[in-house]
PDB file of C-alpha atoms in Angstrom:
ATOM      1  CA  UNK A   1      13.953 -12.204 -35.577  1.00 51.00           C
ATOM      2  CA  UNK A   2      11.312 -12.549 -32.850  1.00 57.00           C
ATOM      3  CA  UNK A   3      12.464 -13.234 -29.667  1.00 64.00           C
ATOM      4  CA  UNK A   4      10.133 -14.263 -26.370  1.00 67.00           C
ATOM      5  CA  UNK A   5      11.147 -13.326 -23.497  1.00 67.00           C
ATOM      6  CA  UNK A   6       9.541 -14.547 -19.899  1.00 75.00           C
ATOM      7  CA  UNK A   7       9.907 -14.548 -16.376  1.00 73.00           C
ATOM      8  CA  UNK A   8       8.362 -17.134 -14.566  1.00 79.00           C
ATOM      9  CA  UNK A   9       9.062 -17.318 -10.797  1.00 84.00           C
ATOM     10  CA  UNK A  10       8.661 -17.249  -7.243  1.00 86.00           C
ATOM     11  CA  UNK A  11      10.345 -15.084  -4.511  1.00 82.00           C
ATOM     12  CA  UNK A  12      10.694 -16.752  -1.347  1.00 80.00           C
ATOM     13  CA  UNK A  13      11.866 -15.093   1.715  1.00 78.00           C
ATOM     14  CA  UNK A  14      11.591 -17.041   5.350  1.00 80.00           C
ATOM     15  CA  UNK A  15       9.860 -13.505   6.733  1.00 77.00           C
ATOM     16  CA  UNK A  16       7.022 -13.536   3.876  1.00 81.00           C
ATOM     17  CA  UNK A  17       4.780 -15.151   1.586  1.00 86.00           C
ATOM     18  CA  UNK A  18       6.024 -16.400  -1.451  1.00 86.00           C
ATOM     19  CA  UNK A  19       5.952 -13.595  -4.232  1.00 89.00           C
ATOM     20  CA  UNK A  20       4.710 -14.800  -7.382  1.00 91.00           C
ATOM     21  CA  UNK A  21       6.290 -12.978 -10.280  1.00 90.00           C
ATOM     22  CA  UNK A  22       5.503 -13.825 -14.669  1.00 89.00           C
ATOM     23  CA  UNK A  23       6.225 -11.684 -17.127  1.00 85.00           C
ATOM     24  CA  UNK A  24       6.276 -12.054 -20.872  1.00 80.00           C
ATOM     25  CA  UNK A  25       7.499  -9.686 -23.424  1.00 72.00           C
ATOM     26  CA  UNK A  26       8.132 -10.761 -27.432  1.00 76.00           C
ATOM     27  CA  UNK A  27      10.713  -8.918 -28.525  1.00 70.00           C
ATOM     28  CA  UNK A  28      11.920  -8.060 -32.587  1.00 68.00           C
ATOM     29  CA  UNK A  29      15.530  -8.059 -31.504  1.00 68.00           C
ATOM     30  CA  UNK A  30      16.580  -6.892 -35.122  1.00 71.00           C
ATOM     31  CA  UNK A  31      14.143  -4.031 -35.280  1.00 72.00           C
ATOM     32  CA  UNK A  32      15.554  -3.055 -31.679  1.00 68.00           C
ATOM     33  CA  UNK A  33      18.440  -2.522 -32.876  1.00 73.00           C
ATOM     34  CA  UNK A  34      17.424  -0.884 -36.154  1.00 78.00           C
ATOM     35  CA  UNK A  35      15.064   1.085 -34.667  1.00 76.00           C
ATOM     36  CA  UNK A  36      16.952   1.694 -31.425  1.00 77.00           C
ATOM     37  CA  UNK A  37      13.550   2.227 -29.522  1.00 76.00           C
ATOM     38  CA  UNK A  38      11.303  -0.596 -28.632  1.00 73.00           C
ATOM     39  CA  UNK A  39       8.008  -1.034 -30.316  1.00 74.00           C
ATOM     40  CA  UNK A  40       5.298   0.578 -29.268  1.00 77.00           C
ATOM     41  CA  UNK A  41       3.020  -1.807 -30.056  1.00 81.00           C
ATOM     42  CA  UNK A  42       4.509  -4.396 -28.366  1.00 79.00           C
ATOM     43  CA  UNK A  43       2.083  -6.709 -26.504  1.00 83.00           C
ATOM     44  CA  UNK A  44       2.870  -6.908 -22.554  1.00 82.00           C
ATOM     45  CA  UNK A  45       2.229  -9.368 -19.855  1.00 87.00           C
ATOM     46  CA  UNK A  46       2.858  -8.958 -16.509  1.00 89.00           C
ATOM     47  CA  UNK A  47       1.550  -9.963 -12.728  1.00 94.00           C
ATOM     48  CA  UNK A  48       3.215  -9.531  -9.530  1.00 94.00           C
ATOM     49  CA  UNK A  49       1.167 -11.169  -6.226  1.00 95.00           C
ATOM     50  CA  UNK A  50       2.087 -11.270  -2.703  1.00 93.00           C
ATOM     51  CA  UNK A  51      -0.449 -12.436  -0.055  1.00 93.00           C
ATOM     52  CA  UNK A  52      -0.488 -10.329   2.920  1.00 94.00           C
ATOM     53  CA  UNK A  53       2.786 -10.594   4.444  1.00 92.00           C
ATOM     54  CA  UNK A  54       5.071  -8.666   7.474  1.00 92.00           C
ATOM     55  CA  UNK A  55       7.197  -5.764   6.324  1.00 92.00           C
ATOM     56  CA  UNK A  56      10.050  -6.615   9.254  1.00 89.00           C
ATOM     57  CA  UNK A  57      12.213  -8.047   6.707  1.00 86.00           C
ATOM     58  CA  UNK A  58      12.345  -4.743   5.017  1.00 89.00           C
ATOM     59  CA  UNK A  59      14.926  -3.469   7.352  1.00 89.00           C
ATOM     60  CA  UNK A  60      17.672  -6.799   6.156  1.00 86.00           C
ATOM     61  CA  UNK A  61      18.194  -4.473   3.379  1.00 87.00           C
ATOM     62  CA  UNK A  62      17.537  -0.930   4.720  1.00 91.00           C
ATOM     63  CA  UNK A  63      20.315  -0.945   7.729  1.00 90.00           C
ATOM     64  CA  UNK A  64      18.802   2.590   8.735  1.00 93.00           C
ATOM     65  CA  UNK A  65      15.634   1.101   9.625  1.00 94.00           C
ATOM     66  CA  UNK A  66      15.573   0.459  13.635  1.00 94.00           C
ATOM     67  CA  UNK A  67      12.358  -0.893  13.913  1.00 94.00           C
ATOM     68  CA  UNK A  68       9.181  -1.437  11.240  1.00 95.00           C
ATOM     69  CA  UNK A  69       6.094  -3.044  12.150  1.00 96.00           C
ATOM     70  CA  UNK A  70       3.509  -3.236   9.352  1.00 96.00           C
ATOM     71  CA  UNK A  71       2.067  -5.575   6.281  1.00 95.00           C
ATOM     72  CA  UNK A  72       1.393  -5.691   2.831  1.00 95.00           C
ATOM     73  CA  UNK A  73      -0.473  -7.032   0.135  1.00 96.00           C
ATOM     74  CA  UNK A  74       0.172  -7.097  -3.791  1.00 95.00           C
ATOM     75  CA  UNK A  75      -1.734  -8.013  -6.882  1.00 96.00           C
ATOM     76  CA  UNK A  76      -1.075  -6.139 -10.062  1.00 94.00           C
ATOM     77  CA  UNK A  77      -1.273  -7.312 -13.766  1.00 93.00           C
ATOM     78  CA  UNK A  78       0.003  -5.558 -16.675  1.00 87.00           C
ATOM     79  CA  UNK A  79      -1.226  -6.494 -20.002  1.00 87.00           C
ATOM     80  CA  UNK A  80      -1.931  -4.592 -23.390  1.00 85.00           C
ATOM     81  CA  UNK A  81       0.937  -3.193 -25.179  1.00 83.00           C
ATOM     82  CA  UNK A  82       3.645  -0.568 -24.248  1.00 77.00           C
ATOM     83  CA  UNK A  83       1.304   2.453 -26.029  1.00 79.00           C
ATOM     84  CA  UNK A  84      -1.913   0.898 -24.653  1.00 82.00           C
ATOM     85  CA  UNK A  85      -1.461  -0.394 -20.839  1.00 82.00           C
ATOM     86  CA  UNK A  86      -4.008  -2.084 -19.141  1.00 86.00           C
ATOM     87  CA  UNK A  87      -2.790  -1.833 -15.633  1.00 87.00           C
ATOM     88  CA  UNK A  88      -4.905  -3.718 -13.028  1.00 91.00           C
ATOM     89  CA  UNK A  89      -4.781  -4.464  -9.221  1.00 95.00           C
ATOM     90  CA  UNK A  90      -4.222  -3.276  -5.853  1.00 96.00           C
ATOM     91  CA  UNK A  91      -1.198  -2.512  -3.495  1.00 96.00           C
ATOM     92  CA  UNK A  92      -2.699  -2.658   0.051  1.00 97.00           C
ATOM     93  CA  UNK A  93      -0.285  -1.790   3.005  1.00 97.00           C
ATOM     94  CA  UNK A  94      -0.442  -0.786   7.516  1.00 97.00           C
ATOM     95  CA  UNK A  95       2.569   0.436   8.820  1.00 97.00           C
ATOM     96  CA  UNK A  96       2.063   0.510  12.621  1.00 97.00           C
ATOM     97  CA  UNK A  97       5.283   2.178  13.070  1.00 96.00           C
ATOM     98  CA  UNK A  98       8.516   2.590  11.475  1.00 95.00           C
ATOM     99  CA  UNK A  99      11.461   3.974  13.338  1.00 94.00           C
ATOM    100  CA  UNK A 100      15.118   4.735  12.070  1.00 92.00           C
ATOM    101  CA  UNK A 101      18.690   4.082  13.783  1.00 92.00           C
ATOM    102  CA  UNK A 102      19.002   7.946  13.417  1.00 88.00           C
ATOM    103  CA  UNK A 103      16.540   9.066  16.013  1.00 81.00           C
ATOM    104  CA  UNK A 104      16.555  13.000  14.323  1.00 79.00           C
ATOM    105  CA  UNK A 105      14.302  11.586  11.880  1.00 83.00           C
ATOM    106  CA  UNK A 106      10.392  11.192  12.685  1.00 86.00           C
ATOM    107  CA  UNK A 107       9.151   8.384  13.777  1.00 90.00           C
ATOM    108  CA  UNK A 108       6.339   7.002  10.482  1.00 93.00           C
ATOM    109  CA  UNK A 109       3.057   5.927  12.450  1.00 95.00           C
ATOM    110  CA  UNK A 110      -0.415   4.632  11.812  1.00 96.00           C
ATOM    111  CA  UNK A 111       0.325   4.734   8.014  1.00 97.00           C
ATOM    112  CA  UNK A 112      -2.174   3.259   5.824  1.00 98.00           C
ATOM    113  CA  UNK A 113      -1.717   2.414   2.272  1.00 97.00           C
ATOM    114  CA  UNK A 114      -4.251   1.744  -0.624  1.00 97.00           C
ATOM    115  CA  UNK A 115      -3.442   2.154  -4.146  1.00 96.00           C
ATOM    116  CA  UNK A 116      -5.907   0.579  -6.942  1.00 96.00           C
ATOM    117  CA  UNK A 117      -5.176   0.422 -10.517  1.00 92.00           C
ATOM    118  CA  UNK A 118      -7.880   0.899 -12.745  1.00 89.00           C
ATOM    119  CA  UNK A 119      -8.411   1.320 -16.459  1.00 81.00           C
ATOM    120  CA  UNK A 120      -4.497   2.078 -16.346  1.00 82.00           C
ATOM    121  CA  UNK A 121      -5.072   5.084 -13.495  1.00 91.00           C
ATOM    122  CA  UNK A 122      -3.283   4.547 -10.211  1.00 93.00           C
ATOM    123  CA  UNK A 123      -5.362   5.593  -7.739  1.00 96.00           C
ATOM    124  CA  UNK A 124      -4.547   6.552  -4.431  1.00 97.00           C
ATOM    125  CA  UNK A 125      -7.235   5.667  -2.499  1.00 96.00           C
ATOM    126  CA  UNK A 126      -5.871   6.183   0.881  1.00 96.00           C
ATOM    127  CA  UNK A 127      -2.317   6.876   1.739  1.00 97.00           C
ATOM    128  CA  UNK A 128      -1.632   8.657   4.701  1.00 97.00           C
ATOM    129  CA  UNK A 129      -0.135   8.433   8.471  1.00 96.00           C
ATOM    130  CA  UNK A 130       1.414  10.571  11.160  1.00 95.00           C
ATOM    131  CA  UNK A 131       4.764  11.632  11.206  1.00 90.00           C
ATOM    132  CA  UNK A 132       6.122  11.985  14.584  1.00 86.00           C
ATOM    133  CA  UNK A 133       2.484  13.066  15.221  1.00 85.00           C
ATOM    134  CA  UNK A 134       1.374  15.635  12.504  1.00 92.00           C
ATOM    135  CA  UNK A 135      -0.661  13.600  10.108  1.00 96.00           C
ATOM    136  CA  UNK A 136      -0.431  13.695   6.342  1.00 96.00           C
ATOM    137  CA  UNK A 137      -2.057  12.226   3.464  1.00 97.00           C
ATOM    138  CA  UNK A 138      -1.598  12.175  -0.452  1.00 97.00           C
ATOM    139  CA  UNK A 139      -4.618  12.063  -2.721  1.00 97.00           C
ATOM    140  CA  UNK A 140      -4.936  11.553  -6.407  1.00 97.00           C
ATOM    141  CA  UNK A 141      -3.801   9.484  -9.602  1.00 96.00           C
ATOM    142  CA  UNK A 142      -1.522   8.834 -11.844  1.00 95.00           C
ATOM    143  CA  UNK A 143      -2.462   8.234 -15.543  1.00 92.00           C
ATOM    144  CA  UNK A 144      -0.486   5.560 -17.682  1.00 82.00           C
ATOM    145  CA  UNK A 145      -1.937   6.684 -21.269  1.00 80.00           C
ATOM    146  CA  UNK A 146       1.842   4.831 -22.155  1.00 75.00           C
ATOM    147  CA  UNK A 147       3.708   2.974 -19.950  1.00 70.00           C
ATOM    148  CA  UNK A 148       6.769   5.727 -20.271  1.00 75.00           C
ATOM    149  CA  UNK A 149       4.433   8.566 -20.337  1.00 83.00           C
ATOM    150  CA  UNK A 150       2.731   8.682 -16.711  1.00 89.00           C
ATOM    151  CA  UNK A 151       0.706  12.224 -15.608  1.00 94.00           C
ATOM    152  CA  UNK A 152       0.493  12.901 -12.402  1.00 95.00           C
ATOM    153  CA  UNK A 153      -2.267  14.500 -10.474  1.00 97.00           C
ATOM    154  CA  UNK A 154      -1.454  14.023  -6.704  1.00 97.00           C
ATOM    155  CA  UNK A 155      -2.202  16.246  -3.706  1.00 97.00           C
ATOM    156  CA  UNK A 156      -0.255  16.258  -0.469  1.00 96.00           C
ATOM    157  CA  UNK A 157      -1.356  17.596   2.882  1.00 97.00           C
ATOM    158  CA  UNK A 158       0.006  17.811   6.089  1.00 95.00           C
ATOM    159  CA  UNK A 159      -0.715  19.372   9.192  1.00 95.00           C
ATOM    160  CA  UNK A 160       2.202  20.308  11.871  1.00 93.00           C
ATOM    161  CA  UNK A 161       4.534  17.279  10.625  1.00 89.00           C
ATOM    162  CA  UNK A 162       7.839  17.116  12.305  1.00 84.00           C
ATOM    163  CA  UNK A 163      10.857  17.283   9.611  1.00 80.00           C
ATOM    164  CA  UNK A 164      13.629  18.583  11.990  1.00 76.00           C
ATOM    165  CA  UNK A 165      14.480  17.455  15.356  1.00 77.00           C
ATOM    166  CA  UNK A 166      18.082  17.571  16.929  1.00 79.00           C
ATOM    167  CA  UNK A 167      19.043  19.165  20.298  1.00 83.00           C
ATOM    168  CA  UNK A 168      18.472  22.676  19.835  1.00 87.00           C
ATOM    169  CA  UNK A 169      15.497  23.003  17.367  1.00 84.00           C
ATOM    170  CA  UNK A 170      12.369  21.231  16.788  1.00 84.00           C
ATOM    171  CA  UNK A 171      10.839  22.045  13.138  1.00 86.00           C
ATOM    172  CA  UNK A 172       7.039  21.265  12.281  1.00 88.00           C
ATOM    173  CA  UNK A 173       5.626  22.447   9.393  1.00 90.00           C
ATOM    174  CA  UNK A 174       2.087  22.301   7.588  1.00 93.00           C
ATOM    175  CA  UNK A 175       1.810  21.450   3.991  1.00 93.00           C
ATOM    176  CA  UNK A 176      -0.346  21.668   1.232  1.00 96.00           C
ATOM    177  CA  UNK A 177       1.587  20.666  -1.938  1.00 94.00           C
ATOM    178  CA  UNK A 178      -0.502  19.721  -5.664  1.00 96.00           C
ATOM    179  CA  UNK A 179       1.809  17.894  -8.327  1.00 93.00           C
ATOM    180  CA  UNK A 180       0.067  18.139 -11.481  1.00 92.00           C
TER     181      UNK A 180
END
């Protein structure tokens, strides 16, 4: 028994643009629950978009967020099947600053996002900022030969980036940290 199931909608928020969201997945429900996996083979359809909107209302549902100033853009499509992704798109975000209510934590400046998925790789293209002043970035991909089997091959790097802070010690530390 073949079942279709689809998600056709739209996210609206007064502090953004509309999110569009559609998904479709067909689904054997019987050889589910036979086969108590899903089907690898299973064709998928996905596509998320968000023009570029503010990040502010980020911190409604993140209490521990003082202050965030910063944007973002989304368009990503998933199609092919569950063994055979094609994963397209880009996720392209500026974070001026970012601040928290607890002020021992560093302050997340000048951040600058670009991810691009291509020929199901996720690419980080440029992903980096300064934390409390010592910058870092991450570099790399992550592979999606299946969409439950991701690789990683990510690098990150930082250079005197505060992670401690209260009122008798000050901890910076540099980094240089390869996830493969």
């Amino acid at each position: 028994m073949k079942h279709e199931r689809k998600l056709d909608g739209k996210i609206q928020q007064p502090l953004i643009q509309p999110v569009q969201i559609a998904a479709q997945l067909p689904l054997n429900v019987s050889k589910l629950i036979t086969d108590r996996k899903l089907d690898e083979q299973t064709p998928v359809q996905a596509k998320v978009q968000m023009p570029r909107s503010s990040l502010n209302f980020v911190r409604e549902f993140v209490p521990a967020l003082r202050q965030l100033d910063g944007t973002a853009a989304i368009d990503v499509a998933v199609g092919g099947t569950i063994a055979k992704p094609a994963v397209s798109g880009s996720v392209d975000m500026n974070i001026n600053v970012a601040r928290f209510e607890n002020s021992t934590l560093p302050a997340l400046t000048n951040f600058r996002g670009l991810l691009n998925f291509r020929e199901n790789v996720l690419r980080f293209d440029r992903f980096g900022g300064d934390l409390a002043g010592g910058p870092f970035t991450v570099a790399g991909s992550i592979r999606l030969p299946k969409l439950t089997e991701p690789t990683f091959d990510l690098r990150l790097q930082a250079n005197s980036v505060l992670v401690a802070r209260n009122d008798n010690l000050t901890a910076r530390v540099d980094a240089d940290l390869k996830v493969v």
